[in-house]
Amino acid sequence: MRVILNKAERLWKIPQPALGAMHFTEKRLEARNVELIDLESLSPQLPQRYLSSEIQAQNSDQQSTAGLLISLSEKILSHHHSLSNIELDPLKEIILTPGIRTTASWLAMGLLNPGDSAAYPDPGLQYFRSAISLADGVPKSYSLHESNDYLLNISSLKSAAHKRTKILFLNYPHNPTGVAVDYYFYRELLKALRFANMLTIADCAYIHPGNPDPSGPLQVKNARRMVVELHSFATSFGITGLGFAVGHKDAISILRTIQTSQSFSPSPSDLLAASALLDKADEIFSSNMEALRSNRELLSEGLKKLDWQVKGGRLVPFIWAKPPFRSTSVAFARRLFAKAGIRVAAGSDFGENGEGWIRMALWRDEAELQEALVRLSEHSKIWQRKFRP
C-alpha cells in the first residue's frame, strides 16, 4: 500500500524562485546552439594560487579538527578588519558555521516559539522568510524603498516593534541593490532598539575580511549584547559551506547546541584553506574589487546605452537593473532566458518591492558580459512589445 505524503503547512510558506529550473527551455537553447550565459549565480572562484604552499605546510602539522577550529576562530578575530579592534572572546562569542542561510534557520529555530515574529527586509533575500517560517514564526516584512535609497527607516521600525517580535534580520551591503551603510547608521539603529529586547541578526556576506575600511554593526560600542553578525567564506573566498557567526554570546551558545545535535563538523581542508586565505585577505580583496569594478563599468555602461536604469555598490558582485519598458520581472526574466539565453534573477524573487527590477551577476568573464550586451541589443525590440500578463 502506498503511503500518501502531504507537505507540512510551514513548507507552503517558503517562497520559491519564480523562474524555476527552465530545463525544457535550456534544451531548446542547446538545439539552437545558443550557449547559456548565467548572470544569476554569485559565487566567486576559489583563488587556488594562494593555497598550495600554505596548505601543504600546515598539513604537515597534523592538527586536529578541534585545534583547527580554535585556530581559525582566533585568526578571524585578529585578521578580519571589521572585528580586529573589538574585544571578543574566541571561545564564547564566535562559532564556525555551515553558511549564512543554514545559520539563520538555526537561530530562528532556537529563538522563536510559535506565534513569535521576526522582521525581514523587502526587497531582500527570501531565505530570511524561509528561516522564520521553518521555525513556525510569523514573518513580518519591512519595506525598503528606492526613494530612500533602500535604507531602513529606523523610526518606522521602532514604532512597529512588538513585544513578540524577537528578531530583526538586517542585510548591508544590501542584496539585491548593493546599497551600503556606515557606522553612524548602525549606531542610530541600535540606539533606537536598545529597549526592544530584539536580537539583530545581520547578514554581513559582503563585509569582506580584506576591506581596510569596513563598517559592521559590531563596531558600535556594546553592540555584541544586541547583535549577531553572519559571515560567509563563500562570498569572499569561494569556500562553499563555511562561514562564521560572531556576537551575542547567548545566541552563539544556542548555535553551538544546535550544531552539536546536527553533528556539524567542517572539513580540515576547508579550515586550512580559509586560514591560508585570511593571511592573503588584503591582496585577494584588492584583486576581487578591481575585477568587479571593471565588469561593473562594462555592464552598467552597456545597459545605460540601452536606456536601462542601473544601481549597484562597490562591494557586491552584482548590479540592480531596471529595463526601460513595462513588464513584470518574472515575465521579462523568462523571455530573456528563452529568447537570448541569458539567466538573471527576477526582482520579484526578492519581495514585492523588487518588482520591475532584475539582478545581474558580475563574476563572469569580460567576453561573456560583452556577449550578453550584444544579445540584449539584438533582442531589444522583442522586449518592447506590449506585454499582457
mmCIF file of C-alpha atoms in Angstrom:
data_model
loop_
_atom_site.group_PDB
_atom_site.id
_atom_site.type_symbol
_atom_site.label_atom_id
_atom_site.label_comp_id
_atom_site.label_asym_id
_atom_site.label_seq_id
_atom_site.Cartn_x
_atom_site.Cartn_y
_atom_site.Cartn_z
ATOM 1 C CA MET A 1 0.000 0.000 0.000
ATOM 2 C CA ARG A 2 1.363 3.390 -0.994
ATOM 3 C CA VAL A 3 1.948 5.974 1.709
ATOM 4 C CA ILE A 4 0.353 9.341 0.865
ATOM 5 C CA LEU A 5 2.515 12.242 1.950
ATOM 6 C CA ASN A 6 1.432 15.850 2.354
ATOM 7 C CA LYS A 7 3.768 18.740 2.941
ATOM 8 C CA ALA A 8 3.734 20.286 6.377
ATOM 9 C CA GLU A 9 1.923 23.624 6.327
ATOM 10 C CA ARG A 10 5.116 25.523 7.112
ATOM 11 C CA LEU A 11 6.655 24.375 3.828
ATOM 12 C CA TRP A 12 3.911 26.118 1.843
ATOM 13 C CA LYS A 13 5.072 29.400 3.393
ATOM 14 C CA ILE A 14 8.571 29.108 1.962
ATOM 15 C CA PRO A 15 8.955 31.334 -1.146
ATOM 16 C CA GLN A 16 10.218 29.643 -4.316
ATOM 17 C CA PRO A 17 12.193 31.227 -7.189
ATOM 18 C CA ALA A 18 9.725 32.276 -9.843
ATOM 19 C CA LEU A 19 11.963 31.371 -12.795
ATOM 20 C CA GLY A 20 12.439 27.735 -11.746
ATOM 21 C CA ALA A 21 14.837 25.303 -13.383
ATOM 22 C CA MET A 22 13.752 26.039 -17.003
ATOM 23 C CA HIS A 23 15.085 22.636 -18.141
ATOM 24 C CA PHE A 24 12.856 22.441 -21.242
ATOM 25 C CA THR A 25 13.840 25.930 -22.372
ATOM 26 C CA GLU A 26 17.506 25.106 -21.775
ATOM 27 C CA LYS A 27 17.219 22.099 -24.101
ATOM 28 C CA ARG A 28 15.655 24.316 -26.765
ATOM 29 C CA LEU A 29 18.594 26.723 -26.431
ATOM 30 C CA GLU A 30 21.004 23.816 -26.907
ATOM 31 C CA ALA A 31 19.135 22.788 -30.051
ATOM 32 C CA ARG A 32 19.590 26.329 -31.381
ATOM 33 C CA ASN A 33 23.315 26.222 -30.458
ATOM 34 C CA VAL A 34 22.823 29.111 -28.054
ATOM 35 C CA GLU A 35 25.205 28.919 -25.105
ATOM 36 C CA LEU A 36 23.582 29.900 -21.805
ATOM 37 C CA ILE A 37 25.035 32.950 -20.029
ATOM 38 C CA ASP A 38 24.352 32.635 -16.294
ATOM 39 C CA LEU A 39 24.074 36.088 -14.714
ATOM 40 C CA GLU A 40 22.250 34.738 -11.647
ATOM 41 C CA SER A 41 24.981 32.838 -9.743
ATOM 42 C CA LEU A 42 27.094 35.000 -7.416
ATOM 43 C CA SER A 43 29.837 32.665 -6.128
ATOM 44 C CA PRO A 44 33.439 33.606 -6.970
ATOM 45 C CA GLN A 45 36.087 31.060 -7.931
ATOM 46 C CA LEU A 46 38.348 29.688 -5.224
ATOM 47 C CA PRO A 47 41.700 31.529 -5.632
ATOM 48 C CA GLN A 48 43.866 28.416 -5.943
ATOM 49 C CA ARG A 49 47.108 30.336 -6.473
ATOM 50 C CA TYR A 50 47.102 31.383 -2.818
ATOM 51 C CA LEU A 51 46.568 27.883 -1.418
ATOM 52 C CA SER A 52 49.020 25.183 -2.432
ATOM 53 C CA SER A 53 52.179 26.003 -0.481
ATOM 54 C CA GLU A 54 50.386 27.236 2.649
ATOM 55 C CA ILE A 55 48.096 24.193 2.923
ATOM 56 C CA GLN A 56 50.932 21.731 2.317
ATOM 57 C CA ALA A 57 52.947 23.386 5.065
ATOM 58 C CA GLN A 58 50.042 23.322 7.505
ATOM 59 C CA ASN A 59 49.125 19.722 6.660
ATOM 60 C CA SER A 60 52.497 18.659 7.943
ATOM 61 C CA ASP A 61 51.490 19.914 11.397
ATOM 62 C CA GLN A 62 48.778 17.217 11.595
ATOM 63 C CA GLN A 63 46.483 19.408 13.689
ATOM 64 C CA SER A 64 43.208 18.014 14.997
ATOM 65 C CA THR A 65 39.908 19.419 13.731
ATOM 66 C CA ALA A 66 39.220 20.915 17.186
ATOM 67 C CA GLY A 67 42.579 22.655 17.104
ATOM 68 C CA LEU A 68 41.931 23.979 13.606
ATOM 69 C CA LEU A 69 38.538 25.356 14.702
ATOM 70 C CA ILE A 70 40.071 27.274 17.605
ATOM 71 C CA SER A 71 42.998 28.471 15.494
ATOM 72 C CA LEU A 72 40.739 29.714 12.690
ATOM 73 C CA SER A 73 38.367 31.465 15.134
ATOM 74 C CA GLU A 74 41.301 33.344 16.662
ATOM 75 C CA LYS A 75 42.659 34.245 13.232
ATOM 76 C CA ILE A 76 39.250 35.586 12.129
ATOM 77 C CA LEU A 77 39.114 37.940 15.115
ATOM 78 C CA SER A 78 42.659 39.186 14.502
ATOM 79 C CA HIS A 79 42.682 39.327 10.666
ATOM 80 C CA HIS A 80 39.117 40.421 9.823
ATOM 81 C CA HIS A 81 39.354 44.223 9.715
ATOM 82 C CA SER A 82 35.760 44.787 10.886
ATOM 83 C CA LEU A 83 36.430 42.696 14.036
ATOM 84 C CA SER A 84 40.118 43.195 14.799
ATOM 85 C CA ASN A 85 39.609 46.219 17.084
ATOM 86 C CA ILE A 86 36.774 44.643 19.107
ATOM 87 C CA GLU A 87 37.415 42.650 22.281
ATOM 88 C CA LEU A 88 35.654 39.354 21.583
ATOM 89 C CA ASP A 89 36.046 36.007 23.325
ATOM 90 C CA PRO A 90 37.063 33.380 20.701
ATOM 91 C CA LEU A 91 35.521 30.605 22.842
ATOM 92 C CA LYS A 92 32.147 32.229 23.615
ATOM 93 C CA GLU A 93 31.432 34.903 21.003
ATOM 94 C CA ILE A 94 32.343 33.274 17.680
ATOM 95 C CA ILE A 95 31.495 29.946 16.066
ATOM 96 C CA LEU A 96 32.252 28.377 12.671
ATOM 97 C CA THR A 97 29.059 27.617 10.725
ATOM 98 C CA PRO A 98 27.896 25.859 7.523
ATOM 99 C CA GLY A 99 26.999 29.199 5.909
ATOM 100 C CA ILE A 100 24.679 32.144 6.424
ATOM 101 C CA ARG A 101 21.389 30.603 5.274
ATOM 102 C CA THR A 102 21.619 27.491 7.445
ATOM 103 C CA THR A 103 22.810 29.553 10.409
ATOM 104 C CA ALA A 104 19.864 31.952 10.089
ATOM 105 C CA SER A 105 17.449 28.999 10.111
ATOM 106 C CA TRP A 106 19.129 27.548 13.196
ATOM 107 C CA LEU A 107 18.928 30.872 15.023
ATOM 108 C CA ALA A 108 15.242 31.245 14.132
ATOM 109 C CA MET A 109 14.528 27.722 15.409
ATOM 110 C CA GLY A 110 16.492 28.411 18.574
ATOM 111 C CA LEU A 111 14.860 31.754 19.369
ATOM 112 C CA LEU A 112 11.285 31.723 18.021
ATOM 113 C CA ASN A 113 8.310 29.986 19.592
ATOM 114 C CA PRO A 114 5.055 29.506 17.616
ATOM 115 C CA GLY A 115 3.435 32.924 17.282
ATOM 116 C CA ASP A 116 6.657 34.897 17.762
ATOM 117 C CA SER A 117 7.500 37.175 14.858
ATOM 118 C CA ALA A 118 10.657 38.296 13.104
ATOM 119 C CA ALA A 119 11.188 41.245 10.762
ATOM 120 C CA TYR A 120 12.971 40.951 7.408
ATOM 121 C CA PRO A 121 13.680 43.367 4.516
ATOM 122 C CA ASP A 122 11.645 43.746 1.318
ATOM 123 C CA PRO A 123 13.323 43.700 -1.149
ATOM 124 C CA GLY A 124 15.776 41.235 0.305
ATOM 125 C CA LEU A 125 16.913 37.638 0.206
ATOM 126 C CA GLN A 126 13.956 35.364 0.779
ATOM 127 C CA TYR A 127 15.866 32.921 2.964
ATOM 128 C CA PHE A 128 15.005 35.277 5.843
ATOM 129 C CA ARG A 129 11.327 34.476 5.379
ATOM 130 C CA SER A 130 12.096 30.778 4.918
ATOM 131 C CA ALA A 131 14.034 30.675 8.193
ATOM 132 C CA ILE A 132 11.154 32.305 10.087
ATOM 133 C CA SER A 133 8.539 30.015 8.519
ATOM 134 C CA LEU A 134 10.518 26.839 9.264
ATOM 135 C CA ALA A 135 10.627 27.909 12.912
ATOM 136 C CA ASP A 136 6.806 28.346 12.955
ATOM 137 C CA GLY A 137 7.325 32.061 13.433
ATOM 138 C CA VAL A 138 5.375 34.930 11.871
ATOM 139 C CA PRO A 139 7.281 36.706 9.068
ATOM 140 C CA LYS A 140 6.855 40.490 9.057
ATOM 141 C CA SER A 141 8.453 42.414 6.220
ATOM 142 C CA TYR A 142 9.670 45.991 6.446
ATOM 143 C CA SER A 143 9.845 47.962 3.223
ATOM 144 C CA LEU A 144 12.980 49.405 1.683
ATOM 145 C CA HIS A 145 12.153 51.986 -0.965
ATOM 146 C CA GLU A 146 14.092 53.238 -3.959
ATOM 147 C CA SER A 147 13.121 56.801 -2.990
ATOM 148 C CA ASN A 148 15.047 56.343 0.275
ATOM 149 C CA ASP A 149 17.971 54.595 -1.447
ATOM 150 C CA TYR A 150 16.825 51.280 0.076
ATOM 151 C CA LEU A 151 17.822 52.361 3.570
ATOM 152 C CA LEU A 152 15.899 51.108 6.582
ATOM 153 C CA ASN A 153 13.621 53.769 8.097
ATOM 154 C CA ILE A 154 14.697 53.427 11.713
ATOM 155 C CA SER A 155 11.845 55.471 13.191
ATOM 156 C CA SER A 156 9.151 53.410 11.434
ATOM 157 C CA LEU A 157 10.790 50.170 12.532
ATOM 158 C CA LYS A 158 10.870 51.323 16.148
ATOM 159 C CA SER A 159 7.164 52.203 16.144
ATOM 160 C CA ALA A 160 6.266 48.871 14.508
ATOM 161 C CA ALA A 161 8.222 46.752 17.011
ATOM 162 C CA HIS A 162 6.025 44.425 19.051
ATOM 163 C CA LYS A 163 6.794 42.556 22.260
ATOM 164 C CA ARG A 164 6.561 39.253 20.331
ATOM 165 C CA THR A 165 8.984 40.442 17.654
ATOM 166 C CA LYS A 166 12.147 38.635 18.720
ATOM 167 C CA ILE A 167 14.440 39.030 15.685
ATOM 168 C CA LEU A 168 15.362 41.780 13.241
ATOM 169 C CA PHE A 169 17.074 40.444 10.109
ATOM 170 C CA LEU A 170 19.345 43.045 8.554
ATOM 171 C CA ASN A 171 21.444 42.975 5.371
ATOM 172 C CA TYR A 172 24.021 45.589 4.326
ATOM 173 C CA PRO A 173 25.733 45.810 1.865
ATOM 174 C CA HIS A 174 22.285 45.017 0.594
ATOM 175 C CA ASN A 175 21.405 42.146 -1.686
ATOM 176 C CA PRO A 176 19.969 42.756 -4.303
ATOM 177 C CA THR A 177 20.520 46.538 -4.596
ATOM 178 C CA GLY A 178 24.143 46.836 -3.414
ATOM 179 C CA VAL A 179 23.444 49.741 -1.037
ATOM 180 C CA ALA A 180 25.911 50.015 1.874
ATOM 181 C CA VAL A 181 25.636 51.857 5.200
ATOM 182 C CA ASP A 182 28.156 53.374 7.599
ATOM 183 C CA TYR A 183 28.944 53.224 11.310
ATOM 184 C CA TYR A 184 26.526 56.044 12.122
ATOM 185 C CA PHE A 185 23.576 54.147 10.628
ATOM 186 C CA TYR A 186 24.270 51.180 12.902
ATOM 187 C CA ARG A 187 24.758 53.460 15.885
ATOM 188 C CA GLU A 188 21.379 55.117 15.411
ATOM 189 C CA LEU A 189 19.663 51.780 14.750
ATOM 190 C CA LEU A 190 20.966 50.112 17.905
ATOM 191 C CA LYS A 191 20.232 53.234 19.923
ATOM 192 C CA ALA A 192 16.605 53.108 18.769
ATOM 193 C CA LEU A 193 16.311 49.387 19.611
ATOM 194 C CA ARG A 194 18.091 49.401 22.975
ATOM 195 C CA PHE A 195 14.850 48.726 24.909
ATOM 196 C CA ALA A 196 13.160 46.486 22.320
ATOM 197 C CA ASN A 197 14.574 43.151 23.571
ATOM 198 C CA MET A 198 15.042 42.134 19.936
ATOM 199 C CA LEU A 199 18.143 40.399 18.569
ATOM 200 C CA THR A 200 19.550 41.956 15.407
ATOM 201 C CA ILE A 201 20.881 39.272 13.048
ATOM 202 C CA ALA A 202 22.999 40.955 10.385
ATOM 203 C CA ASP A 203 23.786 39.202 7.114
ATOM 204 C CA CYS A 204 27.325 40.500 6.528
ATOM 205 C CA ALA A 205 28.140 38.413 3.458
ATOM 206 C CA TYR A 206 29.787 41.360 1.700
ATOM 207 C CA ILE A 207 31.715 42.773 4.638
ATOM 208 C CA HIS A 208 34.945 41.266 3.338
ATOM 209 C CA PRO A 209 37.888 40.431 5.633
ATOM 210 C CA GLY A 210 40.371 42.268 3.417
ATOM 211 C CA ASN A 211 38.425 45.538 3.260
ATOM 212 C CA PRO A 212 40.608 48.136 5.039
ATOM 213 C CA ASP A 213 37.615 50.414 5.727
ATOM 214 C CA PRO A 214 34.728 48.090 6.697
ATOM 215 C CA SER A 215 31.543 49.017 8.528
ATOM 216 C CA GLY A 216 29.603 46.458 10.570
ATOM 217 C CA PRO A 217 27.132 46.668 13.479
ATOM 218 C CA LEU A 218 29.552 45.121 15.996
ATOM 219 C CA GLN A 219 31.786 48.173 15.687
ATOM 220 C CA VAL A 220 29.225 50.117 17.719
ATOM 221 C CA LYS A 221 30.045 50.186 21.435
ATOM 222 C CA ASN A 222 28.372 47.332 23.381
ATOM 223 C CA ALA A 223 26.732 46.050 20.174
ATOM 224 C CA ARG A 224 27.701 42.463 20.971
ATOM 225 C CA ARG A 225 24.924 42.490 23.606
ATOM 226 C CA MET A 226 22.343 43.078 20.862
ATOM 227 C CA VAL A 227 23.789 41.756 17.596
ATOM 228 C CA VAL A 228 24.938 38.611 15.842
ATOM 229 C CA GLU A 229 26.818 39.017 12.569
ATOM 230 C CA LEU A 230 26.706 36.198 9.995
ATOM 231 C CA HIS A 231 29.659 35.952 7.612
ATOM 232 C CA SER A 232 30.486 33.653 4.707
ATOM 233 C CA PHE A 233 33.758 32.401 3.256
ATOM 234 C CA ALA A 234 31.858 31.586 0.055
ATOM 235 C CA THR A 235 31.287 35.226 -0.898
ATOM 236 C CA SER A 236 34.827 36.357 -0.046
ATOM 237 C CA PHE A 237 36.959 33.332 -0.956
ATOM 238 C CA GLY A 238 34.733 30.860 -2.816
ATOM 239 C CA ILE A 239 34.808 28.263 0.005
ATOM 240 C CA THR A 240 31.237 26.971 -0.060
ATOM 241 C CA GLY A 241 29.520 25.649 3.058
ATOM 242 C CA LEU A 242 31.726 27.511 5.533
ATOM 243 C CA GLY A 243 31.161 30.742 7.439
ATOM 244 C CA PHE A 244 31.029 32.053 10.965
ATOM 245 C CA ALA A 245 28.702 33.793 13.407
ATOM 246 C CA VAL A 246 30.013 36.348 15.894
ATOM 247 C CA GLY A 247 28.423 38.488 18.588
ATOM 248 C CA HIS A 248 25.842 37.875 21.332
ATOM 249 C CA LYS A 249 27.261 35.022 23.450
ATOM 250 C CA ASP A 250 23.840 33.541 24.270
ATOM 251 C CA ALA A 251 22.984 33.318 20.578
ATOM 252 C CA ILE A 252 26.373 31.689 19.919
ATOM 253 C CA SER A 253 25.619 29.207 22.722
ATOM 254 C CA ILE A 254 22.279 28.348 21.082
ATOM 255 C CA LEU A 255 24.042 27.784 17.764
ATOM 256 C CA ARG A 256 26.602 25.542 19.437
ATOM 257 C CA THR A 257 23.797 23.440 20.959
ATOM 258 C CA ILE A 258 22.078 23.016 17.583
ATOM 259 C CA GLN A 259 25.351 22.282 15.790
ATOM 260 C CA THR A 260 26.141 19.542 18.293
ATOM 261 C CA SER A 261 22.744 17.951 17.704
ATOM 262 C CA GLN A 262 23.281 18.148 13.919
ATOM 263 C CA SER A 263 26.887 16.859 14.113
ATOM 264 C CA PHE A 264 28.230 19.706 12.004
ATOM 265 C CA SER A 265 31.988 19.484 11.528
ATOM 266 C CA PRO A 266 33.722 21.362 8.691
ATOM 267 C CA SER A 267 36.386 19.508 6.754
ATOM 268 C CA PRO A 268 40.036 20.128 7.756
ATOM 269 C CA SER A 269 40.839 21.067 4.154
ATOM 270 C CA ASP A 270 38.243 23.884 4.204
ATOM 271 C CA LEU A 271 39.547 25.124 7.560
ATOM 272 C CA LEU A 272 43.125 25.131 6.279
ATOM 273 C CA ALA A 273 42.075 26.894 3.068
ATOM 274 C CA ALA A 274 40.172 29.584 4.993
ATOM 275 C CA SER A 275 43.139 30.126 7.303
ATOM 276 C CA ALA A 276 45.568 30.418 4.399
ATOM 277 C CA LEU A 277 43.324 32.832 2.500
ATOM 278 C CA LEU A 278 42.826 35.042 5.565
ATOM 279 C CA ASP A 279 46.594 35.615 5.528
ATOM 280 C CA LYS A 280 46.202 36.931 1.966
ATOM 281 C CA ALA A 281 42.845 38.672 2.552
ATOM 282 C CA ASP A 282 44.071 42.184 1.704
ATOM 283 C CA GLU A 283 45.576 41.076 -1.603
ATOM 284 C CA ILE A 284 42.531 38.973 -2.526
ATOM 285 C CA PHE A 285 40.171 41.844 -1.679
ATOM 286 C CA SER A 286 42.085 44.292 -3.886
ATOM 287 C CA SER A 287 42.177 41.825 -6.772
ATOM 288 C CA ASN A 288 38.474 40.987 -6.488
ATOM 289 C CA MET A 289 37.393 44.612 -6.240
ATOM 290 C CA GLU A 290 39.392 45.542 -9.337
ATOM 291 C CA ALA A 291 37.828 42.681 -11.327
ATOM 292 C CA LEU A 292 34.335 43.650 -10.137
ATOM 293 C CA ARG A 293 34.942 47.336 -10.893
ATOM 294 C CA SER A 294 35.930 46.559 -14.461
ATOM 295 C CA ASN A 295 32.958 44.242 -15.037
ATOM 296 C CA ARG A 296 30.557 46.635 -13.316
ATOM 297 C CA GLU A 297 31.610 49.515 -15.564
ATOM 298 C CA LEU A 298 31.347 47.350 -18.678
ATOM 299 C CA LEU A 299 27.868 46.020 -17.908
ATOM 300 C CA SER A 300 26.487 49.256 -16.446
ATOM 301 C CA GLU A 301 27.620 51.432 -19.357
ATOM 302 C CA GLY A 302 26.266 48.923 -21.874
ATOM 303 C CA LEU A 303 22.869 48.800 -20.162
ATOM 304 C CA LYS A 304 22.673 52.582 -19.864
ATOM 305 C CA LYS A 305 23.185 52.867 -23.625
ATOM 306 C CA LEU A 306 20.057 50.713 -23.930
ATOM 307 C CA ASP A 307 18.237 53.161 -21.586
ATOM 308 C CA TRP A 308 18.236 50.846 -18.574
ATOM 309 C CA GLN A 309 18.305 52.199 -15.033
ATOM 310 C CA VAL A 310 21.242 50.750 -13.088
ATOM 311 C CA LYS A 311 22.189 50.645 -9.410
ATOM 312 C CA GLY A 312 24.944 48.794 -7.583
ATOM 313 C CA GLY A 313 27.594 49.001 -4.905
ATOM 314 C CA ARG A 314 31.380 48.740 -4.908
ATOM 315 C CA LEU A 315 31.468 45.725 -2.561
ATOM 316 C CA VAL A 316 28.878 43.453 -4.182
ATOM 317 C CA PRO A 317 29.256 41.125 -7.202
ATOM 318 C CA PHE A 318 26.033 42.181 -8.944
ATOM 319 C CA ILE A 319 24.069 45.136 -10.277
ATOM 320 C CA TRP A 320 20.387 46.010 -9.796
ATOM 321 C CA ALA A 321 18.898 46.948 -13.156
ATOM 322 C CA LYS A 322 15.530 48.101 -14.490
ATOM 323 C CA PRO A 323 14.537 47.707 -18.179
ATOM 324 C CA PRO A 324 13.085 50.772 -19.941
ATOM 325 C CA PHE A 325 9.627 49.265 -20.528
ATOM 326 C CA ARG A 326 6.709 47.908 -18.559
ATOM 327 C CA SER A 327 6.690 44.210 -17.773
ATOM 328 C CA THR A 328 6.657 42.017 -14.724
ATOM 329 C CA SER A 329 10.160 40.993 -13.715
ATOM 330 C CA VAL A 330 9.314 37.273 -13.981
ATOM 331 C CA ALA A 331 7.899 37.608 -17.492
ATOM 332 C CA PHE A 332 10.933 39.572 -18.598
ATOM 333 C CA ALA A 333 13.380 37.115 -16.997
ATOM 334 C CA ARG A 334 11.661 34.178 -18.717
ATOM 335 C CA ARG A 335 11.652 35.933 -22.068
ATOM 336 C CA LEU A 336 15.302 36.876 -21.628
ATOM 337 C CA PHE A 337 16.123 33.225 -20.913
ATOM 338 C CA ALA A 338 14.102 31.823 -23.808
ATOM 339 C CA LYS A 339 14.995 34.366 -26.495
ATOM 340 C CA ALA A 340 18.539 35.476 -25.627
ATOM 341 C CA GLY A 341 19.856 32.614 -23.490
ATOM 342 C CA ILE A 342 20.615 34.871 -20.510
ATOM 343 C CA ARG A 343 19.608 33.811 -16.994
ATOM 344 C CA VAL A 344 19.053 36.550 -14.393
ATOM 345 C CA ALA A 345 17.332 36.807 -11.012
ATOM 346 C CA ALA A 346 13.839 38.329 -11.244
ATOM 347 C CA GLY A 347 13.232 41.244 -8.888
ATOM 348 C CA SER A 348 10.038 39.707 -7.532
ATOM 349 C CA ASP A 349 12.149 36.876 -6.073
ATOM 350 C CA PHE A 350 13.299 39.443 -3.507
ATOM 351 C CA GLY A 351 9.835 40.615 -2.480
ATOM 352 C CA GLU A 352 7.095 42.930 -3.671
ATOM 353 C CA ASN A 353 9.339 45.999 -3.668
ATOM 354 C CA GLY A 354 11.720 44.300 -6.094
ATOM 355 C CA GLU A 355 9.099 44.113 -8.843
ATOM 356 C CA GLY A 356 10.188 45.666 -12.132
ATOM 357 C CA TRP A 357 13.906 45.097 -11.496
ATOM 358 C CA ILE A 358 16.362 42.277 -12.139
ATOM 359 C CA ARG A 359 19.689 41.342 -10.541
ATOM 360 C CA MET A 360 22.662 40.552 -12.786
ATOM 361 C CA ALA A 361 25.860 38.906 -11.509
ATOM 362 C CA LEU A 362 29.348 40.237 -12.257
ATOM 363 C CA TRP A 363 31.533 37.172 -11.573
ATOM 364 C CA ARG A 364 31.857 36.413 -15.302
ATOM 365 C CA ASP A 365 34.493 36.737 -17.985
ATOM 366 C CA GLU A 366 34.540 40.039 -19.839
ATOM 367 C CA ALA A 367 33.763 38.183 -23.072
ATOM 368 C CA GLU A 368 30.586 36.701 -21.545
ATOM 369 C CA LEU A 369 29.385 40.121 -20.397
ATOM 370 C CA GLN A 370 30.111 41.590 -23.844
ATOM 371 C CA GLU A 371 28.145 38.769 -25.460
ATOM 372 C CA ALA A 372 25.243 39.364 -23.046
ATOM 373 C CA LEU A 373 25.112 43.041 -24.049
ATOM 374 C CA VAL A 374 25.162 42.115 -27.727
ATOM 375 C CA ARG A 375 22.226 39.730 -27.246
ATOM 376 C CA LEU A 376 20.285 42.331 -25.249
ATOM 377 C CA SER A 377 20.797 44.886 -28.009
ATOM 378 C CA GLU A 378 19.790 42.435 -30.748
ATOM 379 C CA HIS A 379 16.595 41.428 -28.930
ATOM 380 C CA SER A 380 15.632 44.870 -27.611
ATOM 381 C CA LYS A 381 12.655 45.143 -29.981
ATOM 382 C CA ILE A 382 11.205 41.925 -28.582
ATOM 383 C CA TRP A 383 11.310 43.289 -25.023
ATOM 384 C CA GLN A 384 9.458 46.438 -26.056
ATOM 385 C CA ARG A 385 6.434 44.637 -27.489
ATOM 386 C CA LYS A 386 3.297 45.209 -25.472
ATOM 387 C CA PHE A 387 3.208 42.744 -22.595
ATOM 388 C CA ARG A 388 -0.037 41.261 -21.352
ATOM 389 C CA PRO A 389 0.144 39.075 -18.232
#
